[in-house]
XYZ file of C-alpha atoms in Angstrom:
152
model
C -19.695 12.269 -0.268
C -19.725 9.051 1.760
C -16.263 8.160 3.014
C -15.662 4.437 3.314
C -12.863 1.911 3.152
C -11.464 1.662 -0.348
C -11.640 -1.209 -2.781
C -10.529 -4.622 -1.562
C -9.092 -7.647 -3.356
C -9.053 -10.775 -1.153
C -7.820 -14.389 -0.811
C -6.479 -15.993 -3.989
C -7.922 -13.266 -6.218
C -5.958 -11.490 -8.923
C -6.798 -8.109 -10.338
C -5.593 -5.089 -12.269
C -6.379 -1.434 -11.622
C -5.525 0.832 -14.535
C -5.926 4.570 -15.214
C -8.029 5.169 -12.100
C -8.557 7.755 -9.375
C -8.936 6.418 -5.818
C -9.678 9.323 -3.522
C -10.851 10.267 0.001
C -11.443 6.768 1.347
C -11.135 5.802 5.006
C -8.890 2.987 6.343
C -7.244 2.345 2.935
C -7.560 3.484 -0.663
C -6.881 0.044 -2.144
C -6.547 -3.088 -0.002
C -4.913 -6.285 -1.261
C -5.274 -9.130 1.241
C -3.922 -12.584 0.398
C -4.193 -11.732 -3.312
C -2.166 -10.439 -6.279
C -2.718 -7.034 -7.864
C -1.209 -4.926 -10.610
C -1.801 -1.175 -10.425
C -0.836 1.034 -13.376
C -1.149 4.775 -14.096
C -3.416 5.332 -11.102
C -3.679 8.194 -8.604
C -4.422 7.353 -4.953
C -4.829 10.435 -2.787
C -6.171 11.847 0.448
C -6.685 8.522 2.243
C -8.112 9.237 5.681
C -7.913 7.354 8.989
C -10.894 5.517 10.463
C -13.548 7.756 11.994
C -13.916 5.997 15.328
C -10.287 5.593 16.436
C -8.039 7.437 13.982
C -6.327 4.182 12.900
C -5.003 3.226 9.483
C -5.194 5.641 6.553
C -2.970 3.774 4.050
C -3.094 4.707 0.370
C -2.502 1.060 -0.553
C -2.398 -1.719 2.058
C -0.964 -5.151 1.176
C -1.382 -8.008 3.674
C -0.473 -11.694 3.510
C -3.131 -13.835 5.179
C -1.655 -16.368 7.577
C -3.680 -19.010 9.399
C -0.765 -21.227 10.437
C 2.138 -22.687 8.475
C -0.065 -24.835 6.207
C -2.603 -22.152 5.407
C -1.000 -19.018 3.950
C -2.371 -16.711 1.262
C 0.612 -14.634 0.013
C 0.067 -11.078 -1.188
C 1.802 -9.440 -4.145
C 1.490 -5.931 -5.537
C 3.122 -4.540 -8.691
C 2.930 -0.738 -8.984
C 3.900 1.037 -12.228
C 3.335 4.698 -13.041
C 1.344 5.184 -9.849
C 1.073 8.322 -7.725
C 0.171 7.924 -4.029
C -0.121 11.132 -2.039
C -1.326 12.583 1.250
C -2.203 9.341 3.048
C -2.805 9.772 6.775
C -0.516 6.838 7.681
C 1.406 5.076 4.864
C 1.472 5.614 1.128
C 2.109 1.876 0.784
C 1.725 -0.399 3.815
C 3.277 -3.837 3.158
C 2.523 -6.467 5.796
C 4.542 -9.603 4.905
C 3.834 -9.215 1.190
C 5.889 -8.551 -1.950
C 5.740 -5.055 -3.487
C 7.468 -3.897 -6.671
C 7.527 -0.187 -7.512
C 8.476 1.325 -10.892
C 8.248 4.843 -12.330
C 6.015 5.979 -9.478
C 5.689 8.894 -7.073
C 4.880 8.336 -3.404
C 4.609 11.796 -1.896
C 3.601 13.718 1.202
C 2.344 10.730 3.203
C 2.985 10.397 6.940
C 5.175 7.376 5.977
C 5.791 6.779 2.276
C 6.732 3.074 2.341
C 6.075 0.983 5.462
C 6.986 -2.720 5.582
C 6.242 -4.919 8.602
C 6.431 -8.602 9.531
C 3.182 -10.286 10.521
C 5.006 -13.397 11.761
C 8.728 -14.191 11.947
C 8.486 -16.707 9.100
C 6.612 -14.297 6.800
C 9.191 -11.850 5.465
C 8.221 -8.774 3.480
C 9.875 -7.891 0.162
C 10.217 -4.543 -1.554
C 11.620 -4.239 -5.090
C 12.624 -0.797 -6.324
C 12.578 -1.164 -10.116
C 13.745 2.426 -10.673
C 12.291 5.735 -11.736
C 10.620 6.335 -8.356
C 10.329 9.569 -6.379
C 9.331 9.895 -2.734
C 9.559 13.650 -2.352
C 7.198 16.174 -0.911
C 7.626 19.601 -2.422
C 10.422 20.656 -4.746
C 13.230 18.417 -3.464
C 13.602 14.937 -5.016
C 13.997 12.196 -2.412
C 14.925 8.551 -2.882
C 12.266 6.082 -1.722
C 13.145 4.369 1.560
C 11.319 1.626 3.405
C 10.574 2.226 7.083
C 9.764 -0.445 9.645
C 8.324 1.181 12.711
C 5.842 -1.319 14.112
C 2.578 -0.192 12.558
C -0.172 -2.818 12.528
C -2.124 -4.080 9.521
């Protein structure tokens, strides 16, 4: 099996991923960069870091593109009924984008939900729409966003 970066949706694009398996990619499982995506009833698992430096490894990575104040491509991601597990870095990495999460499980990732600012004027948003579980093992854990300085 060839391991490569996952699927990517870029700049002004919109897309929907439904009833899919995204597995054993490097860098990210699904990347949304300056675009809008809806992901439903999909399993993202075993996302690996890059070969050459051990960086990244996000199940789903969401990044707003910013080329100065007059040239911004916002990113939005709506996740419903999704399971994201065993990502090397973050289950969901949100870099100045807007993520909504409903009826989903984000489990056994190094960081389940990571949200970071790219620039001071580009805030991230995370909407917990309920029915989510961020546990690993038998114990149910509420989903919490961490900001710990990881880079997109």
